[in-house]
Amino acid sequence: MDEQPACDEHVRVCPACRLEHCTAHAGVCAEDGHTACTACLAPCGSCGRVVCNRHAEQSGAGAPKGSRRLCAACLTYCEGGTNEPVGVDEVTQCASCGKSVCTAHQAICAVDGQVHCSQHLRRTDKSRRLVCARHRAGCAVEAMAFFASDEVEECPVCGKHACAQHRGTCGHCGRQVCTADLAPQSRRCATCAQLAAIADPPVEVVAAARAVTGGGQRASRAWRMARDRSHLVVEVDLGLKRKAVFTLRPGTTAPESVVRHSLLGSKRRQ
């Protein structure tokens, strides 16, 4: 170390570099308490513990916090890149695969807000948002396009997912349906186009109609109904050329949506 002579009693061999040194230039490695020469001992760049070269590894200059000497407790490997050494304070677990990924090889899914490996994220075709595999979706009308799961909605008529560009509002029941189930001229969905007269509506339909009209039902009142994948669509004749159209989920008595039609126009109540 200092090229000064030392007797056999005070000579030691460093287990890290295998070179001789005297006790004046010896220190203790915090990893397991063994002695080493002071040339091989240095603090960890993360926790500050003094460790020898044998129990330390140098991260690369491309690591998020640059090149640092890291002890075994502070060292990990980025599994989202080329398995390069990085500090444990530079990585997060990928929400898709659970592997450790450093900030240089990670990104956030626009839907769940969680960290994922860059290889598990993909940009949507139109909005260019990054989404993970779990939150990727497609549009039934535009099958080749790739969307985020919050950019599509299920069509209540057919149950398929459609993007905003391929959805429209039914002018009769007021629901958002896919364009494949919406007639372009009448602006009525396929379910409303199939409404059929019924003389004796089910009990739950009568209960829902009372909530819509706010009173009892006349025996002469005309009913029309049709069912699709999500709802029972009911049209009630209120007289004086007025009608109420409401939708009902199976097994419920509370209308999910209500649209009133009159000579003055249509008005959605809920």
PDB file of C-alpha atoms in Angstrom, residues 6-251:
ATOM      1  CA  ALA A   6       6.130  -4.871   7.459  1.00  0.00           C
ATOM      2  CA  CYS A   7       6.918  -7.865   9.619  1.00  0.00           C
ATOM      3  CA  ASP A   8       5.207 -11.223   9.275  1.00  0.00           C
ATOM      4  CA  GLU A   9       3.071 -10.497  12.330  1.00  0.00           C
ATOM      5  CA  HIS A  10       1.456  -7.471  10.705  1.00  0.00           C
ATOM      6  CA  VAL A  11       1.140  -8.698   7.125  1.00  0.00           C
ATOM      7  CA  ARG A  12      -2.282  -9.697   5.840  1.00  0.00           C
ATOM      8  CA  VAL A  13      -3.590 -10.913   2.467  1.00  0.00           C
ATOM      9  CA  CYS A  14      -6.658  -9.096   1.155  1.00  0.00           C
ATOM     10  CA  PRO A  15      -9.371 -11.625   0.150  1.00  0.00           C
ATOM     11  CA  ALA A  16     -10.661  -9.214  -2.488  1.00  0.00           C
ATOM     12  CA  CYS A  17      -7.508  -8.394  -4.473  1.00  0.00           C
ATOM     13  CA  ARG A  18      -5.252 -11.195  -3.067  1.00  0.00           C
ATOM     14  CA  LEU A  19      -2.449  -8.686  -2.435  1.00  0.00           C
ATOM     15  CA  GLU A  20      -0.486  -8.278   0.796  1.00  0.00           C
ATOM     16  CA  HIS A  21      -1.021  -5.289   3.067  1.00  0.00           C
ATOM     17  CA  CYS A  22      -0.181  -4.354   6.630  1.00  0.00           C
ATOM     18  CA  THR A  23      -2.653  -4.008   9.487  1.00  0.00           C
ATOM     19  CA  ALA A  24      -2.355  -0.217   9.279  1.00  0.00           C
ATOM     20  CA  HIS A  25      -4.073  -0.390   5.899  1.00  0.00           C
ATOM     21  CA  ALA A  26      -6.743  -2.915   6.825  1.00  0.00           C
ATOM     22  CA  GLY A  27     -10.447  -2.354   7.255  1.00  0.00           C
ATOM     23  CA  VAL A  28     -13.656  -4.316   7.717  1.00  0.00           C
ATOM     24  CA  CYS A  29     -16.168  -5.142   4.977  1.00  0.00           C
ATOM     25  CA  ALA A  30     -19.730  -4.548   6.183  1.00  0.00           C
ATOM     26  CA  GLU A  31     -21.040  -7.458   4.119  1.00  0.00           C
ATOM     27  CA  ASP A  32     -19.806 -10.258   6.388  1.00  0.00           C
ATOM     28  CA  GLY A  33     -17.293  -8.602   8.704  1.00  0.00           C
ATOM     29  CA  HIS A  34     -14.108  -9.867   7.033  1.00  0.00           C
ATOM     30  CA  THR A  35     -10.989  -7.706   6.766  1.00  0.00           C
ATOM     31  CA  ALA A  36      -9.740  -6.268   3.489  1.00  0.00           C
ATOM     32  CA  CYS A  37      -7.185  -3.721   2.386  1.00  0.00           C
ATOM     33  CA  THR A  38      -8.282  -0.105   2.367  1.00  0.00           C
ATOM     34  CA  ALA A  39      -7.714   0.069  -1.403  1.00  0.00           C
ATOM     35  CA  CYS A  40     -10.532  -2.453  -1.899  1.00  0.00           C
ATOM     36  CA  LEU A  41     -12.943  -0.846   0.566  1.00  0.00           C
ATOM     37  CA  ALA A  42     -15.338   1.949  -0.383  1.00  0.00           C
ATOM     38  CA  PRO A  43     -18.865   3.036   0.564  1.00  0.00           C
ATOM     39  CA  CYS A  44     -21.936   1.815  -1.312  1.00  0.00           C
ATOM     40  CA  GLY A  45     -23.340   4.557  -3.531  1.00  0.00           C
ATOM     41  CA  SER A  46     -26.850   3.880  -2.259  1.00  0.00           C
ATOM     42  CA  CYS A  47     -26.793   2.999   1.460  1.00  0.00           C
ATOM     43  CA  GLY A  48     -23.265   4.187   2.329  1.00  0.00           C
ATOM     44  CA  ARG A  49     -22.082   0.910   3.879  1.00  0.00           C
ATOM     45  CA  VAL A  50     -18.355   0.243   3.372  1.00  0.00           C
ATOM     46  CA  VAL A  51     -17.850  -2.957   1.392  1.00  0.00           C
ATOM     47  CA  CYS A  52     -14.943  -4.568  -0.418  1.00  0.00           C
ATOM     48  CA  ASN A  53     -14.651  -4.972  -4.177  1.00  0.00           C
ATOM     49  CA  ARG A  54     -15.632  -8.633  -3.921  1.00  0.00           C
ATOM     50  CA  HIS A  55     -18.990  -7.690  -2.408  1.00  0.00           C
ATOM     51  CA  ALA A  56     -19.696  -4.700  -4.633  1.00  0.00           C
ATOM     52  CA  GLU A  57     -20.641  -4.185  -8.262  1.00  0.00           C
ATOM     53  CA  GLN A  58     -20.504  -1.088 -10.419  1.00  0.00           C
ATOM     54  CA  SER A  59     -23.645  -0.068 -12.272  1.00  0.00           C
ATOM     55  CA  GLY A  60     -23.253   1.286 -15.784  1.00  0.00           C
ATOM     56  CA  ALA A  61     -23.292   4.916 -16.825  1.00  0.00           C
ATOM     57  CA  GLY A  62     -26.627   4.280 -18.526  1.00  0.00           C
ATOM     58  CA  ALA A  63     -28.348   3.393 -15.244  1.00  0.00           C
ATOM     59  CA  PRO A  64     -31.057   5.872 -14.144  1.00  0.00           C
ATOM     60  CA  LYS A  65     -28.811   7.311 -11.387  1.00  0.00           C
ATOM     61  CA  GLY A  66     -25.577   6.859 -13.306  1.00  0.00           C
ATOM     62  CA  SER A  67     -22.603   4.658 -12.503  1.00  0.00           C
ATOM     63  CA  ARG A  68     -22.486   3.758  -8.794  1.00  0.00           C
ATOM     64  CA  ARG A  69     -20.721   1.259  -6.557  1.00  0.00           C
ATOM     65  CA  LEU A  70     -23.472  -0.913  -5.064  1.00  0.00           C
ATOM     66  CA  CYS A  71     -23.378  -3.450  -2.247  1.00  0.00           C
ATOM     67  CA  ALA A  72     -25.220  -6.766  -2.509  1.00  0.00           C
ATOM     68  CA  ALA A  73     -28.193  -5.442  -0.510  1.00  0.00           C
ATOM     69  CA  CYS A  74     -28.634  -2.456  -2.828  1.00  0.00           C
ATOM     70  CA  LEU A  75     -27.967  -4.290  -6.086  1.00  0.00           C
ATOM     71  CA  THR A  76     -30.500  -5.779  -8.461  1.00  0.00           C
ATOM     72  CA  TYR A  77     -30.784  -6.329 -12.200  1.00  0.00           C
ATOM     73  CA  CYS A  78     -33.145  -4.681 -14.642  1.00  0.00           C
ATOM     74  CA  GLU A  79     -35.160  -7.504 -16.180  1.00  0.00           C
ATOM     75  CA  GLY A  80     -36.882  -5.144 -18.574  1.00  0.00           C
ATOM     76  CA  GLY A  81     -33.666  -4.419 -20.460  1.00  0.00           C
ATOM     77  CA  THR A  82     -30.510  -6.523 -20.843  1.00  0.00           C
ATOM     78  CA  ASN A  83     -30.312  -7.607 -17.191  1.00  0.00           C
ATOM     79  CA  GLU A  84     -27.891  -4.782 -16.420  1.00  0.00           C
ATOM     80  CA  PRO A  85     -26.957  -4.051 -12.766  1.00  0.00           C
ATOM     81  CA  VAL A  86     -28.898  -1.194 -11.171  1.00  0.00           C
ATOM     82  CA  GLY A  87     -29.794  -0.074  -7.671  1.00  0.00           C
ATOM     83  CA  VAL A  88     -32.904  -1.303  -5.895  1.00  0.00           C
ATOM     84  CA  ASP A  89     -33.849   2.378  -5.594  1.00  0.00           C
ATOM     85  CA  GLU A  90     -33.989   2.582  -9.399  1.00  0.00           C
ATOM     86  CA  VAL A  91     -36.479  -0.211 -10.113  1.00  0.00           C
ATOM     87  CA  THR A  92     -40.175  -0.949  -9.775  1.00  0.00           C
ATOM     88  CA  GLN A  93     -41.987  -4.238 -10.258  1.00  0.00           C
ATOM     89  CA  CYS A  94     -43.755  -4.584 -13.589  1.00  0.00           C
ATOM     90  CA  ALA A  95     -47.508  -4.917 -13.002  1.00  0.00           C
ATOM     91  CA  SER A  96     -47.731  -7.372 -15.907  1.00  0.00           C
ATOM     92  CA  CYS A  97     -44.962  -9.870 -15.126  1.00  0.00           C
ATOM     93  CA  GLY A  98     -43.687  -8.878 -11.668  1.00  0.00           C
ATOM     94  CA  LYS A  99     -40.094  -8.483 -12.842  1.00  0.00           C
ATOM     95  CA  SER A 100     -37.866  -5.629 -11.672  1.00  0.00           C
ATOM     96  CA  VAL A 101     -37.633  -2.898 -14.280  1.00  0.00           C
ATOM     97  CA  CYS A 102     -35.642   0.329 -14.052  1.00  0.00           C
ATOM     98  CA  THR A 103     -37.020   3.734 -14.966  1.00  0.00           C
ATOM     99  CA  ALA A 104     -35.162   3.632 -18.286  1.00  0.00           C
ATOM    100  CA  HIS A 105     -37.117   0.553 -19.405  1.00  0.00           C
ATOM    101  CA  GLN A 106     -40.539   1.214 -17.904  1.00  0.00           C
ATOM    102  CA  ALA A 107     -43.612   3.246 -18.755  1.00  0.00           C
ATOM    103  CA  ILE A 108     -47.083   3.854 -17.336  1.00  0.00           C
ATOM    104  CA  CYS A 109     -50.258   2.289 -18.696  1.00  0.00           C
ATOM    105  CA  ALA A 110     -52.670   5.121 -19.546  1.00  0.00           C
ATOM    106  CA  VAL A 111     -55.639   3.144 -18.184  1.00  0.00           C
ATOM    107  CA  ASP A 112     -54.486   1.608 -14.880  1.00  0.00           C
ATOM    108  CA  GLY A 113     -51.675   4.089 -14.120  1.00  0.00           C
ATOM    109  CA  GLN A 114     -49.323   1.253 -13.158  1.00  0.00           C
ATOM    110  CA  VAL A 115     -45.707   0.663 -14.155  1.00  0.00           C
ATOM    111  CA  HIS A 116     -45.059  -1.964 -16.822  1.00  0.00           C
ATOM    112  CA  CYS A 117     -42.024  -3.176 -18.751  1.00  0.00           C
ATOM    113  CA  SER A 118     -41.735  -1.363 -22.059  1.00  0.00           C
ATOM    114  CA  GLN A 119     -42.216  -4.705 -23.833  1.00  0.00           C
ATOM    115  CA  HIS A 120     -45.662  -5.095 -22.222  1.00  0.00           C
ATOM    116  CA  LEU A 121     -46.945  -1.731 -23.447  1.00  0.00           C
ATOM    117  CA  ARG A 122     -48.213  -0.780 -26.866  1.00  0.00           C
ATOM    118  CA  ARG A 123     -49.536   2.444 -28.365  1.00  0.00           C
ATOM    119  CA  THR A 124     -53.139   2.559 -29.530  1.00  0.00           C
ATOM    120  CA  ASP A 125     -53.628   3.164 -33.233  1.00  0.00           C
ATOM    121  CA  LYS A 126     -55.513   6.458 -33.009  1.00  0.00           C
ATOM    122  CA  SER A 127     -54.941   8.167 -29.650  1.00  0.00           C
ATOM    123  CA  ARG A 128     -51.342   6.842 -29.448  1.00  0.00           C
ATOM    124  CA  ARG A 129     -51.742   6.169 -25.717  1.00  0.00           C
ATOM    125  CA  LEU A 130     -49.603   3.490 -24.077  1.00  0.00           C
ATOM    126  CA  VAL A 131     -51.650   0.613 -22.661  1.00  0.00           C
ATOM    127  CA  CYS A 132     -50.787  -2.798 -21.223  1.00  0.00           C
ATOM    128  CA  ALA A 133     -52.108  -6.100 -22.574  1.00  0.00           C
ATOM    129  CA  ARG A 134     -54.892  -6.222 -19.985  1.00  0.00           C
ATOM    130  CA  HIS A 135     -56.315  -2.898 -21.152  1.00  0.00           C
ATOM    131  CA  ARG A 136     -56.163  -3.421 -24.896  1.00  0.00           C
ATOM    132  CA  ALA A 137     -59.451  -3.618 -26.743  1.00  0.00           C
ATOM    133  CA  GLY A 138     -60.922  -3.740 -30.208  1.00  0.00           C
ATOM    134  CA  CYS A 139     -63.854  -2.199 -32.035  1.00  0.00           C
ATOM    135  CA  ALA A 140     -66.305  -4.660 -33.603  1.00  0.00           C
ATOM    136  CA  VAL A 141     -66.927  -2.302 -36.519  1.00  0.00           C
ATOM    137  CA  GLU A 142     -63.242  -1.475 -37.118  1.00  0.00           C
ATOM    138  CA  ALA A 143     -61.734  -4.879 -36.433  1.00  0.00           C
ATOM    139  CA  MET A 144     -58.151  -4.096 -37.477  1.00  0.00           C
ATOM    140  CA  ALA A 145     -57.787  -1.067 -35.180  1.00  0.00           C
ATOM    141  CA  PHE A 146     -56.336  -1.309 -31.672  1.00  0.00           C
ATOM    142  CA  PHE A 147     -57.870   0.731 -28.815  1.00  0.00           C
ATOM    143  CA  ALA A 148     -57.546   1.193 -25.056  1.00  0.00           C
ATOM    144  CA  SER A 149     -60.266  -0.477 -22.997  1.00  0.00           C
ATOM    145  CA  ASP A 150     -61.658   2.911 -21.899  1.00  0.00           C
ATOM    146  CA  GLU A 151     -61.983   4.012 -25.533  1.00  0.00           C
ATOM    147  CA  VAL A 152     -64.665   1.441 -26.360  1.00  0.00           C
ATOM    148  CA  GLU A 153     -68.067   0.653 -24.877  1.00  0.00           C
ATOM    149  CA  GLU A 154     -70.290  -2.389 -25.034  1.00  0.00           C
ATOM    150  CA  CYS A 155     -73.245  -2.052 -27.373  1.00  0.00           C
ATOM    151  CA  PRO A 156     -76.409  -2.864 -25.376  1.00  0.00           C
ATOM    152  CA  VAL A 157     -78.036  -4.393 -28.449  1.00  0.00           C
ATOM    153  CA  CYS A 158     -75.408  -6.927 -29.566  1.00  0.00           C
ATOM    154  CA  GLY A 159     -72.958  -6.895 -26.643  1.00  0.00           C
ATOM    155  CA  LYS A 160     -69.966  -6.132 -28.860  1.00  0.00           C
ATOM    156  CA  HIS A 161     -67.523  -3.310 -28.156  1.00  0.00           C
ATOM    157  CA  ALA A 162     -67.407  -0.224 -30.349  1.00  0.00           C
ATOM    158  CA  CYS A 163     -65.285   2.929 -30.348  1.00  0.00           C
ATOM    159  CA  ALA A 164     -66.721   6.457 -30.151  1.00  0.00           C
ATOM    160  CA  GLN A 165     -66.529   6.871 -33.921  1.00  0.00           C
ATOM    161  CA  HIS A 166     -68.696   3.793 -34.429  1.00  0.00           C
ATOM    162  CA  ARG A 167     -71.330   4.502 -31.776  1.00  0.00           C
ATOM    163  CA  GLY A 168     -74.447   6.614 -32.034  1.00  0.00           C
ATOM    164  CA  THR A 169     -77.491   7.533 -29.957  1.00  0.00           C
ATOM    165  CA  CYS A 170     -80.778   5.827 -30.699  1.00  0.00           C
ATOM    166  CA  GLY A 171     -83.386   8.536 -31.202  1.00  0.00           C
ATOM    167  CA  HIS A 172     -86.088   6.404 -29.594  1.00  0.00           C
ATOM    168  CA  CYS A 173     -84.626   4.766 -26.454  1.00  0.00           C
ATOM    169  CA  GLY A 174     -81.689   7.162 -26.046  1.00  0.00           C
ATOM    170  CA  ARG A 175     -79.042   4.457 -25.671  1.00  0.00           C
ATOM    171  CA  GLN A 176     -75.564   4.547 -27.192  1.00  0.00           C
ATOM    172  CA  VAL A 177     -75.365   1.650 -29.651  1.00  0.00           C
ATOM    173  CA  CYS A 178     -72.878   0.540 -32.282  1.00  0.00           C
ATOM    174  CA  THR A 179     -73.435   1.841 -35.812  1.00  0.00           C
ATOM    175  CA  ALA A 180     -74.058  -1.717 -37.025  1.00  0.00           C
ATOM    176  CA  ASP A 181     -77.225  -1.755 -34.875  1.00  0.00           C
ATOM    177  CA  LEU A 182     -78.340   1.804 -35.693  1.00  0.00           C
ATOM    178  CA  ALA A 183     -80.443   2.535 -38.771  1.00  0.00           C
ATOM    179  CA  PRO A 184     -78.906   5.615 -40.449  1.00  0.00           C
ATOM    180  CA  GLN A 185     -82.213   7.089 -41.669  1.00  0.00           C
ATOM    181  CA  SER A 186     -84.590   6.488 -38.757  1.00  0.00           C
ATOM    182  CA  ARG A 187     -81.795   6.749 -36.140  1.00  0.00           C
ATOM    183  CA  ARG A 188     -83.448   3.881 -34.297  1.00  0.00           C
ATOM    184  CA  CYS A 189     -81.540   0.933 -32.885  1.00  0.00           C
ATOM    185  CA  ALA A 190     -82.295  -2.614 -34.008  1.00  0.00           C
ATOM    186  CA  THR A 191     -84.229  -3.284 -30.792  1.00  0.00           C
ATOM    187  CA  CYS A 192     -86.521  -0.261 -31.095  1.00  0.00           C
ATOM    188  CA  ALA A 193     -87.160  -1.213 -34.711  1.00  0.00           C
ATOM    189  CA  GLN A 194     -88.579  -4.529 -33.464  1.00  0.00           C
ATOM    190  CA  LEU A 195     -90.893  -3.204 -30.750  1.00  0.00           C
ATOM    191  CA  ALA A 196     -94.020  -5.360 -30.757  1.00  0.00           C
ATOM    192  CA  ALA A 197     -97.412  -4.850 -29.118  1.00  0.00           C
ATOM    193  CA  ILE A 198     -98.086  -6.779 -25.917  1.00  0.00           C
ATOM    194  CA  ALA A 199    -101.427  -7.004 -24.133  1.00  0.00           C
ATOM    195  CA  ASP A 200    -100.300  -8.210 -20.713  1.00  0.00           C
ATOM    196  CA  PRO A 201     -96.862  -6.830 -19.697  1.00  0.00           C
ATOM    197  CA  PRO A 202     -94.892  -8.557 -16.902  1.00  0.00           C
ATOM    198  CA  VAL A 203     -95.281  -7.334 -13.321  1.00  0.00           C
ATOM    199  CA  GLU A 204     -91.787  -5.800 -13.219  1.00  0.00           C
ATOM    200  CA  VAL A 205     -92.523  -3.829 -16.386  1.00  0.00           C
ATOM    201  CA  VAL A 206     -95.748  -2.444 -14.926  1.00  0.00           C
ATOM    202  CA  ALA A 207     -93.877  -1.441 -11.745  1.00  0.00           C
ATOM    203  CA  ALA A 208     -91.210   0.325 -13.789  1.00  0.00           C
ATOM    204  CA  ALA A 209     -93.872   2.088 -15.865  1.00  0.00           C
ATOM    205  CA  ARG A 210     -95.475   3.451 -12.688  1.00  0.00           C
ATOM    206  CA  ALA A 211     -92.123   4.957 -11.726  1.00  0.00           C
ATOM    207  CA  VAL A 212     -91.870   6.531 -15.178  1.00  0.00           C
ATOM    208  CA  THR A 213     -95.405   7.948 -15.364  1.00  0.00           C
ATOM    209  CA  GLY A 214     -95.806   8.661 -11.667  1.00  0.00           C
ATOM    210  CA  GLY A 215     -99.194   6.980 -11.332  1.00  0.00           C
ATOM    211  CA  GLY A 216    -101.420   4.031 -12.039  1.00  0.00           C
ATOM    212  CA  GLN A 217    -101.795   2.461 -15.455  1.00  0.00           C
ATOM    213  CA  ARG A 218    -104.988   2.607 -17.485  1.00  0.00           C
ATOM    214  CA  ALA A 219    -106.154  -0.747 -18.806  1.00  0.00           C
ATOM    215  CA  SER A 220    -106.475   0.726 -22.295  1.00  0.00           C
ATOM    216  CA  ARG A 221    -102.876   1.922 -22.403  1.00  0.00           C
ATOM    217  CA  ALA A 222    -100.893   0.460 -25.316  1.00  0.00           C
ATOM    218  CA  TRP A 223     -97.595  -1.286 -24.677  1.00  0.00           C
ATOM    219  CA  ARG A 224     -94.824  -2.307 -27.036  1.00  0.00           C
ATOM    220  CA  MET A 225     -91.754  -4.279 -26.009  1.00  0.00           C
ATOM    221  CA  ALA A 226     -88.568  -5.820 -27.379  1.00  0.00           C
ATOM    222  CA  ARG A 227     -85.608  -7.515 -25.744  1.00  0.00           C
ATOM    223  CA  ASP A 228     -81.900  -7.455 -26.621  1.00  0.00           C
ATOM    224  CA  ARG A 229     -78.632  -8.547 -25.045  1.00  0.00           C
ATOM    225  CA  SER A 230     -78.739  -5.967 -22.224  1.00  0.00           C
ATOM    226  CA  HIS A 231     -82.247  -4.591 -21.764  1.00  0.00           C
ATOM    227  CA  LEU A 232     -85.942  -4.944 -22.105  1.00  0.00           C
ATOM    228  CA  VAL A 233     -87.031  -1.870 -24.083  1.00  0.00           C
ATOM    229  CA  VAL A 234     -90.582  -0.762 -23.312  1.00  0.00           C
ATOM    230  CA  GLU A 235     -92.703   1.850 -25.073  1.00  0.00           C
ATOM    231  CA  VAL A 236     -95.801   3.118 -23.242  1.00  0.00           C
ATOM    232  CA  ASP A 237     -98.511   5.175 -24.944  1.00  0.00           C
ATOM    233  CA  LEU A 238     -99.326   8.132 -22.661  1.00  0.00           C
ATOM    234  CA  GLY A 239    -102.093   9.493 -24.861  1.00  0.00           C
ATOM    235  CA  LEU A 240    -102.300  12.776 -26.780  1.00  0.00           C
ATOM    236  CA  LYS A 241     -99.553  11.475 -29.065  1.00  0.00           C
ATOM    237  CA  ARG A 242     -97.151  11.219 -26.147  1.00  0.00           C
ATOM    238  CA  LYS A 243     -94.993   8.195 -25.474  1.00  0.00           C
ATOM    239  CA  ALA A 244     -92.455   7.135 -22.878  1.00  0.00           C
ATOM    240  CA  VAL A 245     -89.671   4.721 -23.745  1.00  0.00           C
ATOM    241  CA  PHE A 246     -87.693   3.149 -20.931  1.00  0.00           C
ATOM    242  CA  THR A 247     -85.099   0.399 -20.610  1.00  0.00           C
ATOM    243  CA  LEU A 248     -85.016  -2.241 -17.919  1.00  0.00           C
ATOM    244  CA  ARG A 249     -82.217  -4.600 -16.947  1.00  0.00           C
ATOM    245  CA  PRO A 250     -83.259  -8.244 -16.420  1.00  0.00           C
ATOM    246  CA  GLY A 251     -84.364  -8.910 -12.846  1.00  0.00           C
TER     247      GLY A 251
END
